Each structure stands twice: as structure tokens, then as C-alpha cells.
Coordinates of C-alpha atoms in Angstrom, one line a residue:
M746 CA -88.4 -31.3 -10.2
T747 CA -86.9 -27.9 -9.1
W748 CA -89.5 -27.6 -6.3
E749 CA -88.3 -31.0 -5.0
Y750 CA -84.7 -29.8 -5.0
A751 CA -85.8 -26.6 -3.3
L752 CA -87.8 -28.6 -0.7
I753 CA -84.8 -31.0 0.0
G754 CA -82.5 -27.9 0.2
L755 CA -84.9 -26.3 2.6
I756 CA -85.0 -29.4 4.9
I757 CA -81.2 -29.7 4.8
G758 CA -80.9 -26.0 5.5
F759 CA -83.2 -26.3 8.6
I760 CA -81.2 -29.3 9.9
V761 CA -77.9 -27.5 9.4
G762 CA -79.2 -24.4 10.9
A763 CA -80.6 -26.2 13.9
L764 CA -77.3 -28.0 14.5
A765 CA -75.4 -24.7 14.1
V766 CA -77.7 -23.0 16.7
R767 CA -77.5 -26.0 19.0
F768 CA -73.8 -26.4 19.1
G769 CA -72.7 -22.9 18.2
S770 CA -74.6 -21.0 20.9
S771 CA -72.3 -19.6 23.5
K772 CA -75.1 -19.1 26.0
L773 CA -75.9 -22.8 25.8
R774 CA -72.3 -23.8 26.4
Q775 CA -72.1 -21.3 29.2
Q776 CA -75.3 -22.8 30.7
N777 CA -73.9 -26.3 30.4
A778 CA -70.6 -25.2 32.1
L779 CA -72.5 -23.6 34.9
Q780 CA -74.7 -26.7 35.3
A781 CA -71.7 -28.9 35.5
E782 CA -70.0 -26.5 38.1
L783 CA -73.2 -26.5 40.2
E784 CA -73.4 -30.3 40.3
K785 CA -69.7 -30.5 41.2
N786 CA -70.1 -27.9 44.0
Q787 CA -73.2 -29.7 45.3
A788 CA -71.3 -33.0 45.4
E789 CA -68.4 -31.3 47.3
L790 CA -70.9 -29.8 49.7
E791 CA -72.5 -33.1 50.4
E792 CA -69.0 -34.7 50.9
Y793 CA -68.1 -31.9 53.3
R794 CA -71.3 -32.4 55.3
K795 CA -70.6 -36.1 55.6
E796 CA -67.0 -35.4 56.8
L797 CA -68.4 -32.9 59.3
V798 CA -70.9 -35.4 60.7
S799 CA -68.2 -38.0 60.9
H800 CA -65.9 -35.5 62.6
F801 CA -68.4 -34.6 65.3
A802 CA -69.4 -38.2 65.9
R803 CA -65.8 -39.1 66.5
S804 CA -65.3 -36.0 68.7
A805 CA -68.3 -36.9 70.8
E806 CA -67.0 -40.5 71.2
L807 CA -63.6 -39.2 72.2
L808 CA -65.1 -36.7 74.7
D809 CA -67.3 -39.5 76.2
N810 CA -64.2 -41.7 76.6
M811 CA -62.3 -38.9 78.1
A812 CA -65.1 -38.1 80.6
R813 CA -65.3 -41.8 81.5
D814 CA -61.5 -42.0 82.1
Y815 CA -61.5 -38.9 84.2
R816 CA -64.4 -40.3 86.3
Q817 CA -62.5 -43.5 86.8
L818 CA -59.4 -41.6 87.7
Y819 CA -61.3 -39.5 90.2
Q820 CA -63.0 -42.5 91.8
H821 CA -59.6 -44.2 92.0
M822 CA -58.1 -41.2 93.7
A823 CA -61.0 -40.9 96.1
K824 CA -60.9 -44.5 97.0
S825 CA -57.1 -44.4 97.4
S826 CA -57.2 -41.3 99.6
N827 CA -59.8 -42.9 101.8
E828 CA -57.7 -46.1 102.1
L829 CA -54.3 -44.5 102.5
M830 CA -55.4 -41.7 104.8
P831 CA -58.3 -43.1 106.9
D832 CA -57.9 -40.6 109.7
M833 CA -58.2 -37.5 107.5
P834 CA -61.4 -35.5 108.2
V835 CA -63.8 -35.5 105.3
Q836 CA -63.7 -31.7 104.9
N837 CA -59.8 -31.8 104.4
N838 CA -59.9 -34.6 101.8
P839 CA -59.6 -33.0 98.4
F840 CA -61.4 -36.1 97.0
D841 CA -64.5 -35.8 99.0
Y842 CA -66.6 -38.1 96.8
R843 CA -69.2 -40.6 97.8
L844 CA -68.2 -43.7 96.0
G845 CA -71.5 -45.5 96.8
E846 CA -73.5 -42.9 95.0
S847 CA -74.0 -43.7 91.3
D848 CA -75.0 -41.4 88.5
A849 CA -78.4 -43.1 88.4
E850 CA -79.1 -42.1 92.0
T851 CA -78.0 -38.5 91.3
N852 CA -80.4 -38.3 88.4
K853 CA -83.2 -39.9 90.4
V854 CA -83.0 -37.0 92.9
A855 CA -83.3 -34.5 90.1
A856 CA -86.2 -36.5 88.5
N857 CA -88.3 -36.2 91.7
M858 CA -88.4 -32.5 91.5
P859 CA -91.0 -30.9 89.2
P860 CA -89.7 -28.9 86.2
R861 CA -89.6 -25.2 86.6
D862 CA -91.1 -24.0 83.4
Y863 CA -92.5 -20.8 84.8
S864 CA -91.0 -17.6 86.3
E865 CA -91.5 -16.2 89.7
G866 CA -94.3 -13.6 89.9
A867 CA -96.0 -11.9 87.0
S868 CA -94.0 -10.8 84.0
G869 CA -94.6 -9.2 80.6
L870 CA -98.2 -8.1 79.8
F871 CA -99.7 -9.4 83.0
R872 CA -97.5 -7.5 85.3
P873 CA -99.3 -4.7 87.3
I874 CA -98.5 -1.2 86.3
Q875 CA -97.2 -0.1 89.7
D876 CA -94.5 -2.9 89.4
K877 CA -93.1 -1.5 86.2

């Protein structure tokens, strides 16, 4: 019967010891605190990134609206200057703007030219020695 009490005491001792180590360890508490802080900082970083994306999207929208408004204002001024001062030479008109030309036509002219993805003449390793 004494060995049974000893065995029960040993099992209870292991359980109490495991609980004491588990909840009494300062390193484990520190690790849990650091883990919680890391998760909090990651959540804050993700929220900041979302705010940043939202900010730049809104800024791009505002800049696009502003550019469109300036373009409309310029077109209005050019049209008004042509209507109000029809005798003014084109070179003296500060709003020398072709109202018939659209952005698509301007882009079409640039699209007809091949891209310049090369430099003029030899450069780098393939340049002759006398040119260096």
C-alpha cells in the first residue's frame, strides 16, 4: 500500500511540477507577450498599408479630375479667344490650341513611330578601342 501512495504522490508531483513550470516560467510569459505584440504590430501594419493604398487611389482620382478640369478650362479659353478675337494672328494668341485635335489623334501619331530601345552607335563592350 505504501508503494501505491508513493506512486500517487509521484504522479501528483509530476502534474504540479508541470503546471508550475508551464505557468511560472518567465521566458514563456515573455514569449507570449512578444507574440501578442508581433501580431498587434502586423495588424497595424496591414491597416496602414490599406490606408496608404486608399490614400493614393483617392489622390490619383483627384489628380485625374484636376487634369480634366484644367483641360476643359484651357479648351474653353482657347475657344473663347478664337471667338472673341478672330483677327488676332495665331502666333500672338496665348491659347494656340487646336480644338479639333483630340488626345487619341495625338497618341496615334506617337504610335506610328517605332520605339527607340537602342542607343546611337556602339557602346559598352562593343565600342572600338579608339573611340574610348
